[in-house]
Amino acid sequence: MIANIQDNIARVEERITAACLRNGRRREDVKLVAVSKTHPAELVRAAYASGVRDFGENRVQEANPKCQALTDLGATWHMLGHLQSNKAGAARELFHWVHSVDSLRLAERLAQAANPGDARLPVLIEVNLGEETSKAGVRGGEVAALVEQIAPLASLELRGLMVIPPYSESPEDVRPYFRKLRALALEIESRNLPNVSMSELSMGMSNDFEVAIEEGATIVRVGTAIFGSR
Ligand SMILES: *Cc1c(COP(=O)(O)O)cnc(C)c1O
């Protein structure tokens, strides 16, 4: 199992590097987040030993004991899943990034949960570009308004956008969503709002991270291709 992870990471690394090269991008401009949800702490440790420094989880309850068991690593933890406002305090204690901000209420709770002297929390707005009613995220047309509301929250650092496209077997089917997310980020960036950066695009998972890199992803979130199926 653990030997597998080392091989899997080597393969994912090769694919990321190749996708960067094909598109004139630098490897260091794309952050690999290894999504460890449902997998035990020992496997996170194995991935860390293979050089991964960023890990993603999608539930506070599951992440809590895992992060505690691994504090010695000093890894960077990313919250990727839907977050209820009442878990904002716990999330702020565990995570260094939140990719799934989808309401002002959640952003305000995350901001209020800061302790004096805390570094600002990097956050991304999750966009629901598939207009899927079952999914979390803000509609494309509502992102700009939410950006303006979040910008004044001083303990947060708005860094960009995140998308989970509708599921498809074929990576080419999701390319238009990645392209749309990038266009949306560029449009918001062009407004030059104070305290707003749109430099991060969190997009691409095991099935489609190469296409996402081609379309400008700066963060890819890879679970299955590293840890195996869940
Ligand atoms: C589970 C998950 C991933 C990883 O998905 P894989 O297909 O296993 O790579 C990425 N992003 C989010 C938000 C997830 O919940």
Tab-separated table of C-alpha atoms and ligand atoms in Angstrom:
chain	number	residue	atom	x	y	z
A	1	MET	CA	0.000	0.000	0.000
A	2	ILE	CA	2.649	2.479	1.087
A	3	ALA	CA	5.024	1.540	-1.760
A	4	ASN	CA	2.089	2.106	-4.102
A	5	ILE	CA	1.628	5.622	-2.875
A	6	GLN	CA	5.221	6.471	-3.639
A	7	ASP	CA	4.793	5.169	-7.214
A	8	ASN	CA	1.443	6.888	-7.619
A	9	ILE	CA	2.875	10.218	-6.559
A	10	ALA	CA	5.827	9.810	-8.910
A	11	ARG	CA	3.393	9.183	-11.780
A	12	VAL	CA	1.139	12.116	-10.867
A	13	GLU	CA	4.213	14.336	-10.584
A	14	GLU	CA	5.368	13.269	-14.057
A	15	ARG	CA	1.947	14.030	-15.506
A	16	ILE	CA	1.782	17.448	-13.845
A	17	THR	CA	5.265	18.307	-15.072
A	18	ALA	CA	4.451	17.152	-18.618
A	19	ALA	CA	1.216	19.182	-18.672
A	20	CYS	CA	3.123	22.253	-17.466
A	21	LEU	CA	5.806	21.787	-20.123
A	22	ARG	CA	3.236	21.380	-22.903
A	23	ASN	CA	1.694	24.676	-21.895
A	24	GLY	CA	4.757	26.747	-21.175
A	25	ARG	CA	4.053	26.783	-17.462
A	26	ARG	CA	6.450	26.185	-14.611
A	27	ARG	CA	5.967	23.172	-12.322
A	28	GLU	CA	6.228	25.423	-9.263
A	29	ASP	CA	3.212	27.419	-10.425
A	30	VAL	CA	0.918	24.433	-9.850
A	31	LYS	CA	0.295	23.245	-6.305
A	32	LEU	CA	-0.552	19.575	-5.793
A	33	VAL	CA	-3.067	18.981	-2.997
A	34	ALA	CA	-3.299	15.275	-2.126
A	35	VAL	CA	-6.904	14.573	-1.135
A	36	SER	CA	-6.734	12.179	1.817
A	37	LYS	CA	-10.416	11.970	2.752
A	38	THR	CA	-11.468	8.468	3.903
A	39	HIS	CA	-7.797	7.410	4.079
A	40	PRO	CA	-5.946	6.941	7.371
A	41	ALA	CA	-3.213	9.153	8.802
A	42	GLU	CA	-0.473	6.602	8.000
A	43	LEU	CA	-1.108	7.033	4.293
A	44	VAL	CA	-0.819	10.804	4.653
A	45	ARG	CA	2.507	10.198	6.357
A	46	ALA	CA	3.619	8.037	3.416
A	47	ALA	CA	2.634	10.721	0.928
A	48	TYR	CA	4.493	13.309	2.972
A	49	ALA	CA	7.585	11.080	2.902
A	50	SER	CA	7.310	11.158	-0.905
A	51	GLY	CA	7.444	14.932	-0.895
A	52	VAL	CA	3.795	16.038	-0.797
A	53	ARG	CA	3.230	18.949	1.581
A	54	ASP	CA	-0.416	19.901	0.945
A	55	PHE	CA	-3.376	17.730	1.898
A	56	GLY	CA	-7.104	18.114	1.342
A	57	GLU	CA	-10.075	16.930	3.386
A	58	ASN	CA	-13.767	17.535	2.913
A	59	ARG	CA	-15.197	17.092	6.418
A	60	VAL	CA	-14.199	18.820	9.638
A	61	GLN	CA	-15.142	15.796	11.749
A	62	GLU	CA	-12.934	13.445	9.794
A	63	ALA	CA	-10.058	15.886	9.452
A	64	ASN	CA	-9.922	16.723	13.151
A	65	PRO	CA	-8.306	13.519	14.519
A	66	LYS	CA	-6.195	13.115	11.372
A	67	CYS	CA	-4.701	16.594	11.550
A	68	GLN	CA	-4.104	16.152	15.311
A	69	ALA	CA	-2.284	12.860	14.719
A	70	LEU	CA	-0.048	14.525	12.136
A	71	THR	CA	0.821	17.883	13.706
A	72	ASP	CA	4.494	16.865	13.781
A	73	LEU	CA	4.592	16.990	9.952
A	74	GLY	CA	3.748	20.667	9.747
A	75	ALA	CA	1.764	19.924	6.567
A	76	THR	CA	-0.600	22.446	4.957
A	77	TRP	CA	-4.265	21.425	5.218
A	78	HIS	CA	-6.931	22.457	2.727
A	79	MET	CA	-10.674	22.343	3.416
A	80	LEU	CA	-12.392	21.309	0.171
A	81	GLY	CA	-15.885	20.265	1.183
A	82	HIS	CA	-19.079	22.121	1.931
A	83	LEU	CA	-18.726	23.874	5.261
A	84	GLN	CA	-21.599	24.773	7.560
A	85	SER	CA	-21.244	28.151	9.237
A	86	ASN	CA	-21.400	26.580	12.689
A	87	LYS	CA	-18.241	24.584	11.887
A	88	ALA	CA	-16.301	27.672	10.810
A	89	GLY	CA	-14.455	27.988	14.124
A	90	ALA	CA	-13.317	24.352	14.082
A	91	ALA	CA	-12.351	24.656	10.423
A	92	ARG	CA	-10.242	27.724	11.075
A	93	GLU	CA	-8.316	25.850	13.770
A	94	LEU	CA	-7.574	22.853	11.555
A	95	PHE	CA	-7.106	24.254	8.076
A	96	HIS	CA	-4.673	26.652	6.427
A	97	TRP	CA	-6.833	27.169	3.329
A	98	VAL	CA	-10.587	26.997	2.683
A	99	HIS	CA	-11.555	26.323	-0.962
A	100	SER	CA	-15.295	26.100	-0.399
A	101	VAL	CA	-16.552	29.532	0.658
A	102	ASP	CA	-20.023	29.845	-0.831
A	103	SER	CA	-21.824	32.436	1.281
A	104	LEU	CA	-21.199	35.716	3.059
A	105	ARG	CA	-22.421	34.126	6.275
A	106	LEU	CA	-19.716	31.449	6.113
A	107	ALA	CA	-17.047	34.014	5.218
A	108	GLU	CA	-18.089	36.180	8.181
A	109	ARG	CA	-17.981	33.225	10.563
A	110	LEU	CA	-14.525	32.258	9.304
A	111	ALA	CA	-13.391	35.856	9.741
A	112	GLN	CA	-14.796	36.080	13.283
A	113	ALA	CA	-13.072	32.831	14.269
A	114	ALA	CA	-9.622	34.411	13.905
A	115	ASN	CA	-7.567	34.704	17.071
A	116	PRO	CA	-5.551	37.878	17.665
A	117	GLY	CA	-2.259	37.631	15.822
A	118	ASP	CA	-3.462	34.888	13.449
A	119	ALA	CA	-2.243	35.050	9.879
A	120	ARG	CA	-4.962	35.874	7.367
A	121	LEU	CA	-6.757	32.778	6.128
A	122	PRO	CA	-6.462	32.200	2.359
A	123	VAL	CA	-9.927	31.451	0.972
A	124	LEU	CA	-11.387	30.628	-2.423
A	125	ILE	CA	-14.961	31.032	-3.576
A	126	GLU	CA	-16.536	27.803	-4.811
A	127	VAL	CA	-18.404	28.394	-8.044
A	128	ASN	CA	-21.218	26.134	-9.255
A	129	LEU	CA	-20.781	26.497	-13.007
A	130	GLY	CA	-22.897	23.470	-13.867
A	131	GLU	CA	-25.949	25.153	-12.322
A	132	GLU	CA	-26.541	21.851	-10.535
A	133	THR	CA	-29.079	22.493	-7.801
A	134	SER	CA	-27.742	19.554	-5.775
A	135	LYS	CA	-24.284	21.063	-5.573
A	136	ALA	CA	-22.647	23.591	-3.304
A	137	GLY	CA	-21.172	26.758	-4.693
A	138	VAL	CA	-22.209	30.179	-5.877
A	139	ARG	CA	-23.696	30.687	-9.339
A	140	GLY	CA	-21.343	32.361	-11.797
A	141	GLY	CA	-23.473	35.484	-11.906
A	142	GLU	CA	-23.351	35.885	-8.122
A	143	VAL	CA	-19.596	35.641	-7.667
A	144	ALA	CA	-18.746	39.308	-8.221
A	145	ALA	CA	-21.234	40.448	-5.574
A	146	LEU	CA	-19.896	37.949	-3.042
A	147	VAL	CA	-16.330	39.033	-3.800
A	148	GLU	CA	-17.229	42.626	-2.928
A	149	GLN	CA	-18.776	41.516	0.353
A	150	ILE	CA	-15.855	39.322	1.365
A	151	ALA	CA	-13.125	41.812	0.417
A	152	PRO	CA	-13.528	43.949	3.593
A	153	LEU	CA	-13.127	40.960	5.954
A	154	ALA	CA	-9.637	41.711	7.192
A	155	SER	CA	-8.766	38.323	8.657
A	156	LEU	CA	-9.438	36.581	5.347
A	157	GLU	CA	-7.333	36.725	2.226
A	158	LEU	CA	-9.451	36.157	-0.877
A	159	ARG	CA	-7.138	34.398	-3.315
A	160	GLY	CA	-9.282	33.039	-6.147
A	161	LEU	CA	-11.925	30.566	-7.263
A	162	MET	CA	-12.631	26.835	-7.051
A	163	VAL	CA	-14.851	24.603	-9.179
A	164	ILE	CA	-16.074	21.018	-9.116
A	165	PRO	CA	-17.530	20.488	-12.613
A	166	PRO	CA	-20.386	18.068	-13.246
A	167	TYR	CA	-18.996	14.530	-13.337
A	168	SER	CA	-17.958	13.135	-16.684
A	169	GLU	CA	-15.782	10.212	-17.800
A	170	SER	CA	-14.148	12.356	-20.415
A	171	PRO	CA	-11.823	15.183	-19.351
A	172	GLU	CA	-12.636	17.048	-22.564
A	173	ASP	CA	-16.237	17.439	-21.380
A	174	VAL	CA	-15.112	19.491	-18.393
A	175	ARG	CA	-12.662	21.722	-20.249
A	176	PRO	CA	-15.345	24.396	-20.864
A	177	TYR	CA	-15.958	24.671	-17.097
A	178	PHE	CA	-12.286	25.213	-16.388
A	179	ARG	CA	-12.145	27.800	-19.133
A	180	LYS	CA	-15.196	29.564	-17.717
A	181	LEU	CA	-13.712	29.670	-14.226
A	182	ARG	CA	-10.554	31.291	-15.556
A	183	ALA	CA	-12.558	33.850	-17.547
A	184	LEU	CA	-14.586	34.684	-14.457
A	185	ALA	CA	-11.424	35.158	-12.387
A	186	LEU	CA	-9.920	37.432	-15.041
A	187	GLU	CA	-13.090	39.505	-15.213
A	188	ILE	CA	-13.112	40.004	-11.430
A	189	GLU	CA	-9.386	40.713	-11.343
A	190	SER	CA	-9.863	43.457	-13.948
A	191	ARG	CA	-12.072	45.371	-11.517
A	192	ASN	CA	-9.026	45.938	-9.297
A	193	LEU	CA	-10.932	45.710	-6.028
A	194	PRO	CA	-8.864	46.390	-2.926
A	195	ASN	CA	-7.925	43.277	-0.932
A	196	VAL	CA	-8.976	40.920	-3.760
A	197	SER	CA	-6.663	38.593	-5.632
A	198	MET	CA	-7.884	36.114	-8.226
A	199	SER	CA	-4.488	34.509	-8.740
A	200	GLU	CA	-5.495	31.003	-7.627
A	201	LEU	CA	-7.665	28.619	-9.638
A	202	SER	CA	-8.401	25.409	-7.743
A	203	MET	CA	-9.558	23.006	-10.444
A	204	GLY	CA	-8.776	19.511	-11.659
A	205	MET	CA	-9.064	16.128	-9.911
A	206	SER	CA	-7.687	12.632	-10.690
A	207	ASN	CA	-9.632	12.329	-13.946
A	208	ASP	CA	-8.962	15.716	-15.424
A	209	PHE	CA	-6.051	17.536	-13.758
A	210	GLU	CA	-4.010	17.702	-16.954
A	211	VAL	CA	-6.823	19.478	-18.806
A	212	ALA	CA	-7.216	21.776	-15.798
A	213	ILE	CA	-3.506	22.667	-15.936
A	214	GLU	CA	-3.854	23.399	-19.648
A	215	GLU	CA	-6.675	25.783	-18.764
A	216	GLY	CA	-4.726	27.591	-16.052
A	217	ALA	CA	-5.190	25.643	-12.795
A	218	THR	CA	-2.811	26.773	-10.058
A	219	ILE	CA	-4.033	24.147	-7.570
A	220	VAL	CA	-5.011	20.586	-8.503
A	221	ARG	CA	-6.804	18.357	-5.994
A	222	VAL	CA	-5.858	14.719	-6.528
A	223	GLY	CA	-7.238	11.873	-4.411
A	224	THR	CA	-7.757	8.564	-6.200
A	225	ALA	CA	-4.655	8.763	-8.414
A	226	ILE	CA	-2.523	9.026	-5.253
A	227	PHE	CA	-4.291	7.037	-2.542
A	228	GLY	CA	-6.349	4.604	-4.635
A	229	SER	CA	-10.111	4.267	-4.775
A	230	ARG	CA	-12.300	5.132	-1.824
B	1	LIG	C1	-12.655	14.013	-3.251
B	1	LIG	C2	-12.354	15.322	-3.841
B	1	LIG	C3	-11.300	15.488	-4.761
B	1	LIG	C4	-10.438	14.352	-5.246
B	1	LIG	O1	-11.123	13.560	-6.165
B	1	LIG	P1	-10.389	12.367	-6.963
B	1	LIG	O2	-11.270	12.128	-8.121
B	1	LIG	O3	-10.347	11.205	-6.026
B	1	LIG	O4	-9.042	12.829	-7.342
B	1	LIG	C5	-11.058	16.761	-5.231
B	1	LIG	N1	-11.810	17.827	-4.854
B	1	LIG	C6	-12.818	17.701	-3.973
B	1	LIG	C7	-13.604	18.907	-3.591
B	1	LIG	C8	-13.139	16.455	-3.444
B	1	LIG	O5	-14.161	16.349	-2.578
